[in-house]
Coordinates of C-alpha atoms in Angstrom, one line a residue:
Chain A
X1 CA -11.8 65.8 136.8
X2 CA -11.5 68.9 135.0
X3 CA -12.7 72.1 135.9
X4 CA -12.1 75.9 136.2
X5 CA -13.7 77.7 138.8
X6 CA -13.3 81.3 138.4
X7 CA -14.8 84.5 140.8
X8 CA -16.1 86.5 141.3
X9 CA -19.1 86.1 138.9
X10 CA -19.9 90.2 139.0
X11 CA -17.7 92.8 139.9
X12 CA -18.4 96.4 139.8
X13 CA -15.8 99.3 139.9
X14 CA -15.4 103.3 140.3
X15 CA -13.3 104.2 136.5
X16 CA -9.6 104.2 138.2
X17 CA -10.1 101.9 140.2
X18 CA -8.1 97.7 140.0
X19 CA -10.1 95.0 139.2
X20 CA -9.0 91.8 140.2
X21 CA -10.5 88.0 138.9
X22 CA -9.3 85.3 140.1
X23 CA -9.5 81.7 138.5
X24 CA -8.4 77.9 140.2
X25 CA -8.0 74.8 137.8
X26 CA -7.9 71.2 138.5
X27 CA -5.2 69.6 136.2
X28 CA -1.9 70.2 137.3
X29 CA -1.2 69.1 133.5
X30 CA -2.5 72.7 132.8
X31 CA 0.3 74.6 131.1
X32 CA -1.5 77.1 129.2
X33 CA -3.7 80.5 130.6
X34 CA -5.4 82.7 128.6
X35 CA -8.1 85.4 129.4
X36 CA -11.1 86.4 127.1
X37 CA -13.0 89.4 127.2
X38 CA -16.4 89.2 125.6
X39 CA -18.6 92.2 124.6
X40 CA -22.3 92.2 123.8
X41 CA -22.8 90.3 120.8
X42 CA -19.5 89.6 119.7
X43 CA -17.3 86.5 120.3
X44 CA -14.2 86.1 122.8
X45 CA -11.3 88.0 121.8
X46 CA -7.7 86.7 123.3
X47 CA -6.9 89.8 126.2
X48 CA -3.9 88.0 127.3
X49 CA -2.3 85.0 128.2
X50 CA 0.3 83.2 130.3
X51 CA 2.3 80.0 130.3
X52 CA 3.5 77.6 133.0
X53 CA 7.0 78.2 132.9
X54 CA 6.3 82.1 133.3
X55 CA 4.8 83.8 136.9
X56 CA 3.4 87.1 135.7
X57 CA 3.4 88.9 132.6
X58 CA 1.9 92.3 131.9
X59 CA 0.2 94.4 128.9
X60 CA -0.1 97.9 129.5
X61 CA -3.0 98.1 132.4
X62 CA -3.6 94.3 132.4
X63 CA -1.3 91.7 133.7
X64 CA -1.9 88.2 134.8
X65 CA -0.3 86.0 137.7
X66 CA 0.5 82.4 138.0
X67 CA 0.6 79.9 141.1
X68 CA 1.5 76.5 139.8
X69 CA 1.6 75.0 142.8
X70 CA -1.6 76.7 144.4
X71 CA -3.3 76.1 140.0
X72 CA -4.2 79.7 140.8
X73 CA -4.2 82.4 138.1
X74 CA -5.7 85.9 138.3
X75 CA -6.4 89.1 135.8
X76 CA -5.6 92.0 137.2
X77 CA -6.8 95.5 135.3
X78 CA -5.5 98.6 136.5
X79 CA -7.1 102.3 136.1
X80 CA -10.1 101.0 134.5
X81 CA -11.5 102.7 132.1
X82 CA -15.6 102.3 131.2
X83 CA -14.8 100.1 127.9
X84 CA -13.4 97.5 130.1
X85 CA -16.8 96.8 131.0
X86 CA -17.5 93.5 129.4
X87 CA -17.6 89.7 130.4
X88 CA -14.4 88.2 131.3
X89 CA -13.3 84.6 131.1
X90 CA -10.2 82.3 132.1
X91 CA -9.3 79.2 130.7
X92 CA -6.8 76.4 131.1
X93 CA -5.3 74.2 128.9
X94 CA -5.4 70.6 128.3
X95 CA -3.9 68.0 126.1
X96 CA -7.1 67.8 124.1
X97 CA -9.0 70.7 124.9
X98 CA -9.6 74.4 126.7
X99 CA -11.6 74.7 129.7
X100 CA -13.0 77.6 130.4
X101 CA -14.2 79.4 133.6
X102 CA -17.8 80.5 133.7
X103 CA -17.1 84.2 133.4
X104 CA -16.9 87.5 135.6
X105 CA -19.5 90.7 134.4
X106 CA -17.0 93.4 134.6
X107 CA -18.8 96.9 135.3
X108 CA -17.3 100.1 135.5
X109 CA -19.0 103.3 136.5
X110 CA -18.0 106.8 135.5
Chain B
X1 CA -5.0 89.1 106.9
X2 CA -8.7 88.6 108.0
X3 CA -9.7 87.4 111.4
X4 CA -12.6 84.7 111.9
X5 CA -15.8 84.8 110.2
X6 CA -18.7 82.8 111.0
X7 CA -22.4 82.2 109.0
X8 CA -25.2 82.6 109.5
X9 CA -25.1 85.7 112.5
X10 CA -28.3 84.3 113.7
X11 CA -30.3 81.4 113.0
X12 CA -33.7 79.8 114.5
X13 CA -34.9 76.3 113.7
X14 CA -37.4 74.0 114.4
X15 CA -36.8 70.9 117.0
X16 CA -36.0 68.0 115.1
X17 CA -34.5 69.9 112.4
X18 CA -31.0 69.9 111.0
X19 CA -28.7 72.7 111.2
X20 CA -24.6 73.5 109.3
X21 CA -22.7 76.4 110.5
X22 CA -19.6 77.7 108.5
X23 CA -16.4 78.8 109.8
X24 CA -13.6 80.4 108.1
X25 CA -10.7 80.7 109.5
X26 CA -7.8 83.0 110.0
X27 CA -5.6 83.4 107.3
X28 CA -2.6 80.9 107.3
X29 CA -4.5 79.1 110.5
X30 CA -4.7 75.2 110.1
X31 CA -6.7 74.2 112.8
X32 CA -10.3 74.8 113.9
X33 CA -12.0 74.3 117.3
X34 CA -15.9 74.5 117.7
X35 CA -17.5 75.8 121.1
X36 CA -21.0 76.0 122.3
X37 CA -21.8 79.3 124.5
X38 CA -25.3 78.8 126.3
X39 CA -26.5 81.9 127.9
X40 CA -24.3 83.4 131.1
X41 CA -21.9 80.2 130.8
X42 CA -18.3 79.5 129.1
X43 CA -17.4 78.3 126.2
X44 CA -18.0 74.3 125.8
X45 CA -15.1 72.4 123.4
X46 CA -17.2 70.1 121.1
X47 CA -14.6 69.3 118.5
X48 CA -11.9 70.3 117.4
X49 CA -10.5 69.5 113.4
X50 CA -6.9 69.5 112.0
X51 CA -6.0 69.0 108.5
X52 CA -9.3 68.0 108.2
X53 CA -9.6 65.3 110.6
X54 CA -11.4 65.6 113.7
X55 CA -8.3 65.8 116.5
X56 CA -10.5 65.9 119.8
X57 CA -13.6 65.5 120.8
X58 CA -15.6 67.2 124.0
X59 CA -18.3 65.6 125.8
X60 CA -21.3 66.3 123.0
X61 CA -23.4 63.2 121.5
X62 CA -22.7 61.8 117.9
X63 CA -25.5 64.0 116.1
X64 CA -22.5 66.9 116.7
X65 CA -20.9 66.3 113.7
X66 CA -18.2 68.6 111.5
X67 CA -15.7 68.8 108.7
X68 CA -13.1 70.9 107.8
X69 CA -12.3 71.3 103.8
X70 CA -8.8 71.8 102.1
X71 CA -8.6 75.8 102.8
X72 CA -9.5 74.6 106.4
X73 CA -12.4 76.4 106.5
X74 CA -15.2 74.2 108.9
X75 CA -18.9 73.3 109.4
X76 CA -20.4 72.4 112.4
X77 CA -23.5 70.2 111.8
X78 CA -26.2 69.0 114.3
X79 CA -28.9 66.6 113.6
X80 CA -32.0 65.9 115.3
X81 CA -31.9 69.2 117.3
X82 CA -33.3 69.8 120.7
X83 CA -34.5 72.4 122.5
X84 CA -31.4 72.3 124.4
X85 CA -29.1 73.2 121.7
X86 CA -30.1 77.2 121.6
X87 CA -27.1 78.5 122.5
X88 CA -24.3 80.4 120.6
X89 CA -21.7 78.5 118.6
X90 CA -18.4 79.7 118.6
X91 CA -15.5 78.9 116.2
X92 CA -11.7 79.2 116.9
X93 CA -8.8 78.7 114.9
X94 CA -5.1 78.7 116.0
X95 CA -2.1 78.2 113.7
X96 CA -1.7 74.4 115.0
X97 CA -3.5 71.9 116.8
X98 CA -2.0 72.3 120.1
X99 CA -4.4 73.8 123.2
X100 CA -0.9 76.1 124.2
X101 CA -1.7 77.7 121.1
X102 CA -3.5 81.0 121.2
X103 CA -7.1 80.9 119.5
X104 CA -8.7 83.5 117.7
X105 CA -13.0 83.6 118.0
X106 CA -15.5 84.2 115.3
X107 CA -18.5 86.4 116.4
X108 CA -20.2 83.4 116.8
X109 CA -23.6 82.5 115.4
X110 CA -26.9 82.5 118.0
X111 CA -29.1 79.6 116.5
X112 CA -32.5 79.1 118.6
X113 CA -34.6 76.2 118.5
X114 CA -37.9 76.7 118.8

């Protein structure tokens, strides 16, 4: 079958602190990663993303981590800042389609 | 260059009532993918359309319908709706029709049916 599973589904965090979400896929065919943050009212915007042939790749405070042979993948923020708050979400590719995880409420506190 | 844009922002219809989105897409983007969001979920592919044929199709019933014109702008249509269907409708378009291609979001439009 196909399916994401991503956790945890809430995570809350002193500003500084790392936040880490972690996301498992089923298709082994997978070969494309990319995370979403989502804000109130707004649609997904593209955070970053990783491919299969790479094991971690890094933007600044976020950077992202690949298992092939585990089909893990995790978003790692560090020294979070309050406007990281915000719903989070993996996804995996397919030939025909993204799958997405079902998304991690991100709160930082001040 | 302009990013996605999506109409109406908000919509509410009756059950049994028809409903078309619109989707523009990003400049020099060729290919558009629609998504349902229901409330505290993920994003669920419906369709996805390049070059103005449908090029994949998610687990949604025939009355999920869409088209893509020659700028490759795109309506989502849905027939015979159901109470089921509130949700928010996301459009994405990438520069070509593979899923290792990164996809840029519209705001999304919230319809409810009522």
């Amino acid at each position: 079958g196909e399916n994401v599973e991503q956790h945890p589904s809430t995570l809350s965090v002193q500003e500084g602190d790392s936040a880490v979400i972690k996301c498992t896929y089923s298709d082994s065919a997978s070969n494309y990663f990319p995370w979403y943050k989502q804000e109130l009212g707004k649609g997904p915007q593209l955070i970053i993303d990783i491919r299969s042939n790479v094991g971690e790749k890094k933007d600044q405070r976020i950077a992202v981590t690949l298992n092939k042979t585990a089909k893990h993948f995790s978003l790692h923020i560090t020294e979070t800042q309050p406007e990281d708050s915000a719903v989070y979400f993996c996804a995996a590719s397919k030939v025909d389609k993204l799958i997405f995880g079902t998304g991690t409420r991100l709160q930082v506190f001040p | 260059e302009t990013g996605v844009t999506q109409s109406p922002t908000h919509l509410i219809k009756t059950r049994g009532q028809q409903v078309t989105l619109r989707c523009s897409s990003q400049s020099g983007h060729n290919t558009v993918s629609w998504y349902q969001q229901a409330l505290g979920q993920g994003p669920q592919f419906i369709f996805q359309y390049y070059r103005e044929e449908e090029n994949g199709r998610g687990n949604f019933p025939p009355r999920f319908s869409g088209l893509q014109f020659p700028n490759y702008s795109s309506e989502l249509n849905v027939n015979a709706l159901e109470l089921d269907d509130s949700a928010l409708y996301l459009c994405a378009s990438s520069l070509d029709s593979s899923y290792n291609t990164e996809a840029f979001f519209g705001q999304g439009t919230r319809l409810t049916v009522v």
